[in-house]
mmCIF file of N, CA and C in Angstrom:
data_model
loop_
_atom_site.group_PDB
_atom_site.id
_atom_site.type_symbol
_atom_site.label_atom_id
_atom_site.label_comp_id
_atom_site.label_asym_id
_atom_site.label_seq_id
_atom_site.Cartn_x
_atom_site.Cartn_y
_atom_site.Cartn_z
ATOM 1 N N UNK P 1 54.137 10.542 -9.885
ATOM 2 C CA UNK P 1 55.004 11.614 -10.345
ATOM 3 C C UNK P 1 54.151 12.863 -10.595
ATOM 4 N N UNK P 2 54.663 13.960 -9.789
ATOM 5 C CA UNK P 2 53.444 15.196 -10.118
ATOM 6 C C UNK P 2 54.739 16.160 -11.138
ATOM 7 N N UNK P 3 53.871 17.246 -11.541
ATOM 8 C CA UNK P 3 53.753 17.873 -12.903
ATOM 9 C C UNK P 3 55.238 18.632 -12.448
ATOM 10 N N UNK P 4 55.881 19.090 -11.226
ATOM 11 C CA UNK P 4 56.427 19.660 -10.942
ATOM 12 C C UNK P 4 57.892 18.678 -10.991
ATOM 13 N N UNK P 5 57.820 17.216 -11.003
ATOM 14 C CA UNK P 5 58.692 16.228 -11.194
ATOM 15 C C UNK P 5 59.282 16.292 -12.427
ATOM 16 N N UNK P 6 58.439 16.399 -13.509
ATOM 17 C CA UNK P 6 58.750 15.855 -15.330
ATOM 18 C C UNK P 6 59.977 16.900 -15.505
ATOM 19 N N UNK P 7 60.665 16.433 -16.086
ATOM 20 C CA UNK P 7 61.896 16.709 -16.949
ATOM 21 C C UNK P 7 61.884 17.815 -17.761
ATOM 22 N N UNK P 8 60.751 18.210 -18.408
ATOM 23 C CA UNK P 8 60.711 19.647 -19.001
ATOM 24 C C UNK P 8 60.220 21.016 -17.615
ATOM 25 N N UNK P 9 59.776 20.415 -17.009
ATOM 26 C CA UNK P 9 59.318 21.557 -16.426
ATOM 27 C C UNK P 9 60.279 22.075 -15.258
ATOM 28 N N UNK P 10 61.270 20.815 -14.657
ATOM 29 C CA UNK P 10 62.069 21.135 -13.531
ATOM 30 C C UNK P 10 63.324 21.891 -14.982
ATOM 31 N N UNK P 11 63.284 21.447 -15.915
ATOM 32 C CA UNK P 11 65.001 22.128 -16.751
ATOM 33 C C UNK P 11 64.019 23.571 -16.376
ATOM 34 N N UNK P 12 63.088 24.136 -16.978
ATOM 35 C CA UNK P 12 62.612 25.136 -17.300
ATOM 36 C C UNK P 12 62.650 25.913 -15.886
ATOM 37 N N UNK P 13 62.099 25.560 -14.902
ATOM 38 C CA UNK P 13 62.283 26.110 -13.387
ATOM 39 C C UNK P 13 63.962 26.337 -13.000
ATOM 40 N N UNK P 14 64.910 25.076 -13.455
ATOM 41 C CA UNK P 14 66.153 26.000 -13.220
ATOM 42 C C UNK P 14 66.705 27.612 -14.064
ATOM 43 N N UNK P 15 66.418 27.154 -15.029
ATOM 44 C CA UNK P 15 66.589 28.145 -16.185
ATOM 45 C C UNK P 15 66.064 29.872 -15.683
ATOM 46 N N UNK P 16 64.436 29.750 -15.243
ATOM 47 C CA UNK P 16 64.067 30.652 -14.646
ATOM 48 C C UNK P 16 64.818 30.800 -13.085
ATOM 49 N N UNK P 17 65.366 30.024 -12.679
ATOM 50 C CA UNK P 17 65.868 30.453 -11.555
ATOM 51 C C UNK P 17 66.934 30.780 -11.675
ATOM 52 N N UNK P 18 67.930 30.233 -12.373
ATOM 53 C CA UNK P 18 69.628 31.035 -12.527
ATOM 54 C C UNK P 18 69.241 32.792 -13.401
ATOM 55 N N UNK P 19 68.339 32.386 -14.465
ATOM 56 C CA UNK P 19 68.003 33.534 -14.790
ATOM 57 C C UNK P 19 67.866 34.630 -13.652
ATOM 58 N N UNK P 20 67.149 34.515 -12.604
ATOM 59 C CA UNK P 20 66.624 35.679 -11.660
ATOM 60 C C UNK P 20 67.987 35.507 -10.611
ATOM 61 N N UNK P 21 68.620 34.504 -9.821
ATOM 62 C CA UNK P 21 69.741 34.593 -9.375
ATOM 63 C C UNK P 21 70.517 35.749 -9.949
ATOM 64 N N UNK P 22 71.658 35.246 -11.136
ATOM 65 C CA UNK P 22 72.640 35.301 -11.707
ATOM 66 C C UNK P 22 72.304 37.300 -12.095
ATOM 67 N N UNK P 23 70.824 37.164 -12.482
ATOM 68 C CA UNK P 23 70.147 38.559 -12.600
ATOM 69 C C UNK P 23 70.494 39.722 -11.633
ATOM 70 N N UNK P 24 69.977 39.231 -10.535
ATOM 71 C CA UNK P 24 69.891 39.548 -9.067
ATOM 72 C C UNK P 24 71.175 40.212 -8.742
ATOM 73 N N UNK P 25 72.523 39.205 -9.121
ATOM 74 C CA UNK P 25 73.817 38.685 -8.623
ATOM 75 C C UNK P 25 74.638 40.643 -9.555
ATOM 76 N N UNK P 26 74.229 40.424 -10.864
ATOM 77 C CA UNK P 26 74.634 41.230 -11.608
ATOM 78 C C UNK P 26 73.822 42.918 -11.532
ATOM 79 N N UNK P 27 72.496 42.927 -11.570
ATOM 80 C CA UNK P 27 72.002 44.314 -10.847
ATOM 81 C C UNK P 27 72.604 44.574 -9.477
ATOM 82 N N UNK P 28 73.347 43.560 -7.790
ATOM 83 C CA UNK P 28 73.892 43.975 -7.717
ATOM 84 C C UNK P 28 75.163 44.658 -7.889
ATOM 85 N N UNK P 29 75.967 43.881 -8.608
ATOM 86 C CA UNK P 29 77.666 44.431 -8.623
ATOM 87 C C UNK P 29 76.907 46.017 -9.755
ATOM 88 N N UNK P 30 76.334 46.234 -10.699
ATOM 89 C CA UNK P 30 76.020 47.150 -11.453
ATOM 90 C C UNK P 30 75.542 47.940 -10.506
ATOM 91 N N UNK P 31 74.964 48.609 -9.339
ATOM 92 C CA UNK P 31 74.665 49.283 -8.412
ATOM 93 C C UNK P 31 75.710 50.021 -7.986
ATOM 94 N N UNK P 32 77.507 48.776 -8.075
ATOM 95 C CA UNK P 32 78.052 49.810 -7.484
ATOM 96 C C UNK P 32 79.454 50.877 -8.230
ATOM 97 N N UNK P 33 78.588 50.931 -9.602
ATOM 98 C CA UNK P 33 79.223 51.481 -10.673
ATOM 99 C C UNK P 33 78.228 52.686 -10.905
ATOM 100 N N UNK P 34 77.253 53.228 -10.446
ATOM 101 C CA UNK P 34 76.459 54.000 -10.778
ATOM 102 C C UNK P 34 76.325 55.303 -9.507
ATOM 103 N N UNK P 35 76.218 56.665 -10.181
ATOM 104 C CA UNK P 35 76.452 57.542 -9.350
ATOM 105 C C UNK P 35 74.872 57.821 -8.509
ATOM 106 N N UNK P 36 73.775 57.962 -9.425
ATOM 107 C CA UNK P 36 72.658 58.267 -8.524
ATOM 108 C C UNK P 36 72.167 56.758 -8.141
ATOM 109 N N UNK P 37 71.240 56.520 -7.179
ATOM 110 C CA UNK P 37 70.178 55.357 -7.165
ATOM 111 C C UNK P 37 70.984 54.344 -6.865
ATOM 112 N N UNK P 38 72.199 54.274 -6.142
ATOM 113 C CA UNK P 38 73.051 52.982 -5.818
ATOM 114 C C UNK P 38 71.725 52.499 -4.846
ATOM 115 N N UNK P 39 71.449 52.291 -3.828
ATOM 116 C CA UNK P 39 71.053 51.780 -2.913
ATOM 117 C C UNK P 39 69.418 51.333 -3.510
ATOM 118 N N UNK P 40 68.610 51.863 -4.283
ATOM 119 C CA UNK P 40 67.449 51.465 -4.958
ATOM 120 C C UNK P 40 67.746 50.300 -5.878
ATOM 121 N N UNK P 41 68.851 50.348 -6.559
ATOM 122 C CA UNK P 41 69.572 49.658 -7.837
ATOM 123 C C UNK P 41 69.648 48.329 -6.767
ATOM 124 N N UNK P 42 70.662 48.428 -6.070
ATOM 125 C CA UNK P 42 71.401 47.068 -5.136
ATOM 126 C C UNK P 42 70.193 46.857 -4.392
ATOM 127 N N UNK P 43 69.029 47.183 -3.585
ATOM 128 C CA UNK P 43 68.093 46.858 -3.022
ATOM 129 C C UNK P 43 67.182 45.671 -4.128
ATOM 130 N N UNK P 44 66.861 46.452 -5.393
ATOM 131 C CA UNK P 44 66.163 45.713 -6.437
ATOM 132 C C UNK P 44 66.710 44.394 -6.864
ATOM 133 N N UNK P 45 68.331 44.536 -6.875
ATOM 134 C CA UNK P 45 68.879 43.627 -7.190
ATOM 135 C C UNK P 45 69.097 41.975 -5.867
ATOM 136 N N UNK P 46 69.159 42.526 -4.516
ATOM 137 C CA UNK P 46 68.669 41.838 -3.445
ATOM 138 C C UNK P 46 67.295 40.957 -3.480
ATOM 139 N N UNK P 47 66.773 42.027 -4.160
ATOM 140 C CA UNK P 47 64.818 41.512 -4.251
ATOM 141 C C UNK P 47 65.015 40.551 -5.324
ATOM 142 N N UNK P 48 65.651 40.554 -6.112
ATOM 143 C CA UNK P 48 65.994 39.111 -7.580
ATOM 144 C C UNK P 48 66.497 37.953 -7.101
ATOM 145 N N UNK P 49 67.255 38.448 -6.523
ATOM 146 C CA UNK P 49 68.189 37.475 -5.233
ATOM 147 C C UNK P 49 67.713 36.629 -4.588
ATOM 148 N N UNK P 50 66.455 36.910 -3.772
ATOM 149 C CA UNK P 50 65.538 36.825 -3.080
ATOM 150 C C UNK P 50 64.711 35.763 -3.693
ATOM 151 N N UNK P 51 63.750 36.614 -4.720
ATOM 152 C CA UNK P 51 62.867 35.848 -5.320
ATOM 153 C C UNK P 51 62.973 34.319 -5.919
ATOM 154 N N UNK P 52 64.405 34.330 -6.441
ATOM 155 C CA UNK P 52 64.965 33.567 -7.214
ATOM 156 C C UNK P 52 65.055 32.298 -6.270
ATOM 157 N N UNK P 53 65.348 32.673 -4.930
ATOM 158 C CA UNK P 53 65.922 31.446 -3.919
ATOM 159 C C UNK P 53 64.494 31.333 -3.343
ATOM 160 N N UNK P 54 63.419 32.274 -2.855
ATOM 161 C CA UNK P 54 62.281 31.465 -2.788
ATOM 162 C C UNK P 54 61.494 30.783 -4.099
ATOM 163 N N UNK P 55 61.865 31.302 -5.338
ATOM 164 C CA UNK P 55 61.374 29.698 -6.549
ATOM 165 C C UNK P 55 61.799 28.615 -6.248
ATOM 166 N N UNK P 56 62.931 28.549 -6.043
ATOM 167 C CA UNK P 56 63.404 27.426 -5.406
ATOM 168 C C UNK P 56 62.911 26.310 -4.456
ATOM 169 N N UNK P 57 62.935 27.201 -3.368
ATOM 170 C CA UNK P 57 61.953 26.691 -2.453
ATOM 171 C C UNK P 57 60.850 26.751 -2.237
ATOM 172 N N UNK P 58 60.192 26.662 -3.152
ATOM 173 C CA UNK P 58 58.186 26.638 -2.989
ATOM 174 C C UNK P 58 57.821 25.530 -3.059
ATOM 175 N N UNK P 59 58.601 24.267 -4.126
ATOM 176 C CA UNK P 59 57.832 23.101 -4.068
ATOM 177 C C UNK P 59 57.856 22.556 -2.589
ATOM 178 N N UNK P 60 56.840 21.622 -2.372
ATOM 179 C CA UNK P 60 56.611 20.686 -1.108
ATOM 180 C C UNK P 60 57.280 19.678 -1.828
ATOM 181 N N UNK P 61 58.318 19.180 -0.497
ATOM 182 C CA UNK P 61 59.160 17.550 -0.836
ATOM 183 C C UNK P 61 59.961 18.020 -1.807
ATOM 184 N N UNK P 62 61.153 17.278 -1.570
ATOM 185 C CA UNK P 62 62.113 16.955 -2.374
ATOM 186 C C UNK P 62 63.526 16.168 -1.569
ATOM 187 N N UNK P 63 64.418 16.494 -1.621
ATOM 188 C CA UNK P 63 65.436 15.697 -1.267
ATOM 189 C C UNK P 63 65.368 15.968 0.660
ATOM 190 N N UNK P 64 65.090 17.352 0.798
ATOM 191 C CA UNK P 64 64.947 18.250 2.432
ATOM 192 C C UNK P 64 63.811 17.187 2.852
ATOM 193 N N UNK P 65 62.107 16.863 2.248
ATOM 194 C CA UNK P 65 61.322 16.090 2.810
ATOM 195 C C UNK P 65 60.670 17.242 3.188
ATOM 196 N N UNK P 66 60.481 18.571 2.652
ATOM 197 C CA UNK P 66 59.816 19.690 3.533
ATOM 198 C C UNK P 66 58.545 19.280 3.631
ATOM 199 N N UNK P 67 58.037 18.618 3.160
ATOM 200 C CA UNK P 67 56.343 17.796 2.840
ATOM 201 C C UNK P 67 55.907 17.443 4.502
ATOM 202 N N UNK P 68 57.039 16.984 5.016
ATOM 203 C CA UNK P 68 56.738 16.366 6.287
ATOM 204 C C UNK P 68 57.491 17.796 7.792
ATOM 205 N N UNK P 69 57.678 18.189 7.384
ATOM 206 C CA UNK P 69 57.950 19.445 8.415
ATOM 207 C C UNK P 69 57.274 19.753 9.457
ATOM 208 N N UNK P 70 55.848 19.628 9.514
ATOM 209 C CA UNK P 70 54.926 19.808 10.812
ATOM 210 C C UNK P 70 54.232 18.668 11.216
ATOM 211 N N UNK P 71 54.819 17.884 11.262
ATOM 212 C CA UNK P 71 54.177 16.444 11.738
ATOM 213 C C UNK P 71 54.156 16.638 13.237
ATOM 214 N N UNK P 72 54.752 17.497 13.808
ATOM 215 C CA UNK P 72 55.430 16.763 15.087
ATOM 216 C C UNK P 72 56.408 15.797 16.156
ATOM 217 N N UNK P 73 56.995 14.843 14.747
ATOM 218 C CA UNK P 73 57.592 14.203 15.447
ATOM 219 C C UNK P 73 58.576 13.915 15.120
ATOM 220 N N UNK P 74 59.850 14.032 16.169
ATOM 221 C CA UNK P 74 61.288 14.603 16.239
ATOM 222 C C UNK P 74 61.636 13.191 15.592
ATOM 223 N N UNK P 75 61.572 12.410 14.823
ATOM 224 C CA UNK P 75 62.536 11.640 14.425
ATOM 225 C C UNK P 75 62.733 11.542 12.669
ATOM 226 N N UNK P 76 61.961 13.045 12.447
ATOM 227 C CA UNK P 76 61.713 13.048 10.908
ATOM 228 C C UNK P 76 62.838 13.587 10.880
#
């Protein structure tokens, strides 16, 4: 079991991740209530968006098996 498995640290990784999602989700719709800087605002808010879904996906392995991705061989 590696460090990225234990029970405190995956709650804490969702937490930071809905945080930057839900973040993301809300700097955009707030972008399009604002008269100057819409497109800087909703761009920044894209980039939360973003970030949030690559935390996600950084660990190696999990349910996808991304661990095994460049093996080569088509029956993975």
């Amino acid at each position: 079991m590696t460090a990225a498995t234990t029970g405190v640290l995956v709650i804490l990784s969702f937490i930071f991740f809905l945080v930057l999602f839900l973040g993301g989700i809300w700097v955009m719709a707030l972008a399009q209530s604002l008269e100057d800087f819409q497109a800087i605002v909703f761009v920044a808010g894209l980039l939360l968006t973003m970030l949030a879904l690559a935390w996600v996906m950084r660990q190696s392995g999990s349910a996808t098996r991304r661990h095994k991705n460049w093996t080569g061989s088509p029956t993975e």
